[in-house]
Amino acid sequence: MAPLRRLANLGLDLAFPATCAGCQREGEPLCAACRPALDVRLGLPGGSPIGLPAEIPIPLLQLDWCAPFTGTVRTALHDLKYAGERRLANPLGAAVARRWARIGVGADIVVPVPIHADRERRRGYDQAALIAEVAARDLRLPFVCALERGRATVAQFELGRDDRAANVEGAFRVRGRGTDNTGGTGPSPGPSPSLNPSPSPNPVRGRWVLLVDDVVTTGSTLAACATALIQAGALAVSGIAVARER
Ligand SMILES: [Zn+2]
């Protein structure tokens, strides 16, 4: 994408027509002719049922995706992430919702896999959160940014399959929990349970969470998120991504 276009998309989305990520035609970020690339798996049955040996990393209950990470889908995800074309979150999130509506079991809140806060500051947005927000809207489920990255991790694509789980293990935590960042209003003079405000409600306790990410490969990032959510009291966690890279 040309620098001028990139600049335009960062600040003036509405003033410039989008260019289709699939065919480069001007008009929509992903035109009607190219959108079916997102639905190539729509008619397939969902991932392996619970209880059977599967490629689903523990503790995820389901792991699904809309399309392989190739061609138009790959370009669209790339343009959303690196070219500032935030409008792509709409067709991508809608595809996630269509797939989940077809094969999803359970799940009553939608939570995005977070990028590291430093990266979000540099980019100005979190692409998985944008996708998840659209998906939640279409699925009529609450959208909750419940997770944060507690430490920076190496980009998963830079690692071999065997190193990926270790890279993200323990990297996520549920917001507002823990001792270092409880979002209080000021320094507390000490423990005084009777005066402390009641703890902020834990948005994941007792909930079946649908985790949303842009791309899934081994699923180890989703599994690390799921572990943090379950430790925080989530009932169950399923995962879906726009694309799967094999
Ligand atoms: Zn197109």
CSV table of C-alpha atoms and ligand atoms in Angstrom, one decimal:
chain,number,residue,atom,x,y,z
A,1,MET,CA,0.0,0.0,0.0
A,2,ALA,CA,1.3,3.4,-1.0
A,3,PRO,CA,2.4,5.8,1.8
A,4,LEU,CA,-0.2,8.3,1.0
A,5,ARG,CA,-3.0,5.7,1.1
A,6,ARG,CA,-1.6,4.4,4.4
A,7,LEU,CA,-1.6,7.9,5.9
A,8,ALA,CA,-5.2,8.4,4.6
A,9,ASN,CA,-6.3,5.2,6.2
A,10,LEU,CA,-4.8,6.0,9.6
A,11,GLY,CA,-6.6,9.3,9.9
A,12,LEU,CA,-9.2,9.8,7.3
A,13,ASP,CA,-10.8,6.5,6.8
A,14,LEU,CA,-14.1,8.0,5.7
A,15,ALA,CA,-12.6,10.5,3.3
A,16,PHE,CA,-11.0,8.0,1.0
A,17,PRO,CA,-12.6,5.1,-0.7
A,18,ALA,CA,-11.1,1.7,0.3
A,19,THR,CA,-9.3,-0.5,-2.1
A,20,CYS,CA,-10.3,-4.1,-2.1
A,21,ALA,CA,-7.6,-6.3,-0.4
A,22,GLY,CA,-8.5,-9.1,-2.8
A,23,CYS,CA,-8.7,-7.5,-6.3
A,24,GLN,CA,-7.5,-3.9,-5.6
A,25,ARG,CA,-10.7,-2.4,-7.0
A,26,GLU,CA,-11.7,0.8,-5.4
A,27,GLY,CA,-14.8,0.9,-3.3
A,28,GLU,CA,-14.9,-1.5,-0.4
A,29,PRO,CA,-12.1,-2.9,1.7
A,30,LEU,CA,-13.2,-6.3,0.6
A,31,CYS,CA,-15.6,-6.4,-2.3
A,32,ALA,CA,-18.6,-8.7,-2.8
A,33,ALA,CA,-16.7,-10.7,-5.4
A,34,CYS,CA,-13.7,-11.3,-3.0
A,35,ARG,CA,-15.6,-11.8,0.3
A,36,PRO,CA,-16.5,-15.5,-0.4
A,37,ALA,CA,-12.8,-16.3,0.3
A,38,LEU,CA,-13.7,-15.8,4.0
A,39,ASP,CA,-16.4,-18.4,3.9
A,40,VAL,CA,-14.7,-21.3,2.3
A,41,ARG,CA,-15.1,-23.4,5.5
A,42,LEU,CA,-18.6,-22.2,6.3
A,43,GLY,CA,-20.3,-25.4,5.3
A,44,LEU,CA,-17.7,-27.7,6.9
A,45,PRO,CA,-18.5,-29.4,10.3
A,46,GLY,CA,-17.0,-27.8,13.4
A,47,GLY,CA,-13.7,-28.9,14.9
A,48,SER,CA,-13.4,-32.3,16.5
A,49,PRO,CA,-16.0,-32.8,19.2
A,50,ILE,CA,-15.1,-32.6,22.8
A,51,GLY,CA,-13.6,-35.7,24.2
A,52,LEU,CA,-12.0,-37.0,21.1
A,53,PRO,CA,-8.3,-36.8,20.4
A,54,ALA,CA,-7.8,-33.7,18.4
A,55,GLU,CA,-5.5,-30.9,17.4
A,56,ILE,CA,-7.1,-28.7,20.0
A,57,PRO,CA,-4.7,-27.7,22.7
A,58,ILE,CA,-5.9,-28.0,26.3
A,59,PRO,CA,-7.9,-26.3,27.8
A,60,LEU,CA,-9.8,-25.1,24.7
A,61,LEU,CA,-13.1,-26.8,24.1
A,62,GLN,CA,-13.4,-25.8,20.5
A,63,LEU,CA,-10.9,-24.3,18.0
A,64,ASP,CA,-12.2,-23.1,14.7
A,65,TRP,CA,-11.4,-20.7,11.9
A,66,CYS,CA,-13.0,-19.2,8.8
A,67,ALA,CA,-10.4,-19.9,6.1
A,68,PRO,CA,-6.8,-20.9,5.4
A,69,PHE,CA,-4.2,-18.2,5.8
A,70,THR,CA,-3.7,-17.8,2.0
A,71,GLY,CA,-4.6,-15.5,-0.9
A,72,THR,CA,-7.2,-12.8,-0.3
A,73,VAL,CA,-7.7,-13.7,3.4
A,74,ARG,CA,-4.0,-13.4,4.1
A,75,THR,CA,-3.8,-10.0,2.3
A,76,ALA,CA,-6.8,-8.7,4.1
A,77,LEU,CA,-5.4,-9.7,7.5
A,78,HIS,CA,-2.0,-8.2,6.6
A,79,ASP,CA,-3.6,-4.9,5.5
A,80,LEU,CA,-5.7,-4.7,8.7
A,81,LYS,CA,-2.6,-5.3,10.8
A,82,TYR,CA,0.1,-3.4,9.0
A,83,ALA,CA,-1.4,-1.1,6.5
A,84,GLY,CA,-3.9,0.7,8.8
A,85,GLU,CA,-6.9,-0.5,6.9
A,86,ARG,CA,-9.2,-0.7,9.9
A,87,ARG,CA,-12.3,-1.0,7.8
A,88,LEU,CA,-11.3,-4.6,7.1
A,89,ALA,CA,-12.4,-5.5,10.6
A,90,ASN,CA,-16.0,-5.4,9.5
A,91,PRO,CA,-15.9,-8.1,6.8
A,92,LEU,CA,-13.4,-10.2,8.9
A,93,GLY,CA,-15.4,-9.9,12.1
A,94,ALA,CA,-18.6,-10.7,10.3
A,95,ALA,CA,-17.1,-13.8,8.8
A,96,VAL,CA,-16.0,-15.0,12.3
A,97,ALA,CA,-19.6,-14.5,13.5
A,98,ARG,CA,-21.0,-16.4,10.5
A,99,ARG,CA,-18.7,-19.4,11.2
A,100,TRP,CA,-19.3,-19.4,14.9
A,101,ALA,CA,-23.1,-19.1,14.5
A,102,ARG,CA,-22.8,-22.3,12.3
A,103,ILE,CA,-20.5,-24.5,14.4
A,104,GLY,CA,-20.1,-22.9,17.9
A,105,VAL,CA,-21.3,-24.6,21.0
A,106,GLY,CA,-21.9,-22.4,24.1
A,107,ALA,CA,-20.0,-19.2,24.8
A,108,ASP,CA,-21.7,-16.2,26.3
A,109,ILE,CA,-19.0,-13.5,26.1
A,110,VAL,CA,-16.5,-12.6,23.4
A,111,VAL,CA,-12.9,-11.8,24.4
A,112,PRO,CA,-10.1,-10.8,22.0
A,113,VAL,CA,-6.6,-12.1,22.3
A,114,PRO,CA,-4.7,-9.0,23.2
A,115,ILE,CA,-1.5,-7.7,21.6
A,116,HIS,CA,1.1,-6.2,23.9
A,117,ALA,CA,0.2,-2.7,25.1
A,118,ASP,CA,3.4,-1.2,23.6
A,119,ARG,CA,2.5,-2.6,20.2
A,120,GLU,CA,-1.0,-1.3,20.4
A,121,ARG,CA,0.3,2.1,21.2
A,122,ARG,CA,2.6,2.1,18.2
A,123,ARG,CA,-0.1,0.7,15.8
A,124,GLY,CA,-2.9,2.7,17.4
A,125,TYR,CA,-5.3,-0.2,17.6
A,126,ASP,CA,-5.4,-3.9,18.3
A,127,GLN,CA,-6.5,-5.8,15.2
A,128,ALA,CA,-7.9,-8.8,17.0
A,129,ALA,CA,-10.0,-6.6,19.3
A,130,LEU,CA,-11.5,-4.8,16.2
A,131,ILE,CA,-12.4,-8.2,14.7
A,132,ALA,CA,-13.8,-9.5,17.9
A,133,GLU,CA,-15.9,-6.4,18.5
A,134,VAL,CA,-17.6,-6.8,15.1
A,135,ALA,CA,-18.1,-10.6,15.7
A,136,ALA,CA,-19.6,-10.0,19.2
A,137,ARG,CA,-22.0,-7.4,17.7
A,138,ASP,CA,-23.2,-9.8,15.0
A,139,LEU,CA,-23.5,-12.7,17.5
A,140,ARG,CA,-25.3,-10.4,20.0
A,141,LEU,CA,-22.9,-11.3,22.7
A,142,PRO,CA,-21.1,-9.0,25.2
A,143,PHE,CA,-17.6,-7.9,24.0
A,144,VAL,CA,-15.2,-7.8,26.9
A,145,CYS,CA,-11.5,-6.9,26.6
A,146,ALA,CA,-10.8,-9.1,29.6
A,147,LEU,CA,-7.2,-10.0,28.9
A,148,GLU,CA,-3.9,-8.2,28.8
A,149,ARG,CA,-0.4,-9.3,28.0
A,150,GLY,CA,1.6,-9.3,31.2
A,151,ARG,CA,4.9,-9.5,29.4
A,152,ALA,CA,6.2,-9.0,25.9
A,153,THR,CA,6.6,-12.1,23.8
A,154,VAL,CA,8.5,-12.8,20.6
A,155,ALA,CA,6.2,-12.8,17.6
A,156,GLN,CA,5.0,-16.4,17.2
A,157,PHE,CA,5.8,-16.5,13.5
A,158,GLU,CA,9.5,-16.1,14.4
A,159,LEU,CA,9.5,-19.3,16.4
A,160,GLY,CA,9.4,-23.0,15.5
A,161,ARG,CA,6.3,-24.9,16.5
A,162,ASP,CA,8.0,-26.4,19.6
A,163,ASP,CA,9.0,-23.1,21.0
A,164,ARG,CA,5.6,-21.4,20.7
A,165,ALA,CA,3.9,-22.8,23.8
A,166,ALA,CA,6.8,-21.8,26.0
A,167,ASN,CA,6.9,-18.3,24.5
A,168,VAL,CA,3.3,-17.5,25.5
A,169,GLU,CA,2.9,-19.6,28.6
A,170,GLY,CA,2.0,-17.3,31.5
A,171,ALA,CA,2.1,-14.2,29.2
A,172,PHE,CA,-1.6,-13.3,29.7
A,173,ARG,CA,-3.7,-12.3,32.7
A,174,VAL,CA,-7.2,-11.2,33.3
A,175,ARG,CA,-7.4,-7.4,33.7
A,176,GLY,CA,-7.9,-6.0,37.2
A,177,ARG,CA,-6.7,-9.2,38.9
A,178,GLY,CA,-3.5,-9.7,40.7
A,179,THR,CA,-1.7,-7.4,43.1
A,180,ASP,CA,0.2,-5.0,40.9
A,181,ASN,CA,-2.6,-3.3,39.0
A,182,THR,CA,-6.0,-3.3,40.6
A,183,GLY,CA,-7.1,0.0,39.2
A,184,GLY,CA,-7.6,1.6,42.6
A,185,THR,CA,-8.3,5.3,43.0
A,186,GLY,CA,-5.2,6.1,45.0
A,187,PRO,CA,-2.7,4.8,47.5
A,188,SER,CA,-4.3,2.9,50.3
A,189,PRO,CA,-3.0,3.4,53.8
A,190,GLY,CA,-3.3,-0.3,54.6
A,191,PRO,CA,-5.7,-3.1,54.8
A,192,SER,CA,-9.1,-1.9,56.0
A,193,PRO,CA,-11.6,-4.4,54.6
A,194,SER,CA,-14.6,-2.6,55.9
A,195,LEU,CA,-13.7,0.6,54.0
A,196,ASN,CA,-12.5,-1.0,50.8
A,197,PRO,CA,-14.9,-0.7,47.9
A,198,SER,CA,-16.2,-4.1,46.8
A,199,PRO,CA,-13.8,-5.6,44.3
A,200,SER,CA,-14.6,-4.8,40.7
A,201,PRO,CA,-16.8,-7.5,39.2
A,202,ASN,CA,-14.8,-10.2,37.4
A,203,PRO,CA,-16.2,-10.2,33.9
A,204,VAL,CA,-15.2,-13.8,33.2
A,205,ARG,CA,-16.2,-15.6,36.3
A,206,GLY,CA,-18.8,-18.3,35.5
A,207,ARG,CA,-18.8,-17.3,31.8
A,208,TRP,CA,-18.1,-19.5,28.8
A,209,VAL,CA,-15.7,-17.3,26.8
A,210,LEU,CA,-15.3,-17.2,23.0
A,211,LEU,CA,-11.7,-16.1,22.4
A,212,VAL,CA,-11.1,-14.3,19.1
A,213,ASP,CA,-7.8,-13.9,17.3
A,214,ASP,CA,-6.8,-12.9,13.8
A,215,VAL,CA,-4.6,-15.9,12.9
A,216,VAL,CA,-4.1,-19.2,14.6
A,217,THR,CA,-1.3,-21.7,14.0
A,218,THR,CA,-0.7,-24.2,16.7
A,219,GLY,CA,-3.3,-22.7,19.0
A,220,SER,CA,-0.7,-22.2,21.8
A,221,THR,CA,-1.6,-18.5,22.2
A,222,LEU,CA,-5.3,-19.2,22.5
A,223,ALA,CA,-4.5,-22.0,25.0
A,224,ALA,CA,-2.3,-19.6,27.1
A,225,CYS,CA,-5.2,-17.1,27.1
A,226,ALA,CA,-7.7,-19.9,28.0
A,227,THR,CA,-5.5,-21.0,30.9
A,228,ALA,CA,-5.5,-17.4,32.4
A,229,LEU,CA,-9.3,-17.1,31.9
A,230,ILE,CA,-10.0,-20.4,33.6
A,231,GLN,CA,-7.7,-19.6,36.5
A,232,ALA,CA,-9.7,-16.4,36.8
A,233,GLY,CA,-12.9,-18.4,37.1
A,234,ALA,CA,-14.2,-18.8,33.5
A,235,LEU,CA,-16.4,-21.8,33.1
A,236,ALA,CA,-15.0,-22.8,29.7
A,237,VAL,CA,-13.1,-21.3,26.8
A,238,SER,CA,-13.5,-21.8,23.1
A,239,GLY,CA,-11.5,-20.1,20.3
A,240,ILE,CA,-12.0,-18.9,16.8
A,241,ALA,CA,-9.7,-17.1,14.4
A,242,VAL,CA,-10.2,-15.6,11.0
A,243,ALA,CA,-7.5,-17.8,9.5
A,244,ARG,CA,-5.4,-20.8,10.2
A,245,GLU,CA,-1.9,-21.1,9.1
A,246,ARG,CA,-0.6,-24.6,8.7
B,1,ZN,ZN,-12.3,-7.6,-4.6
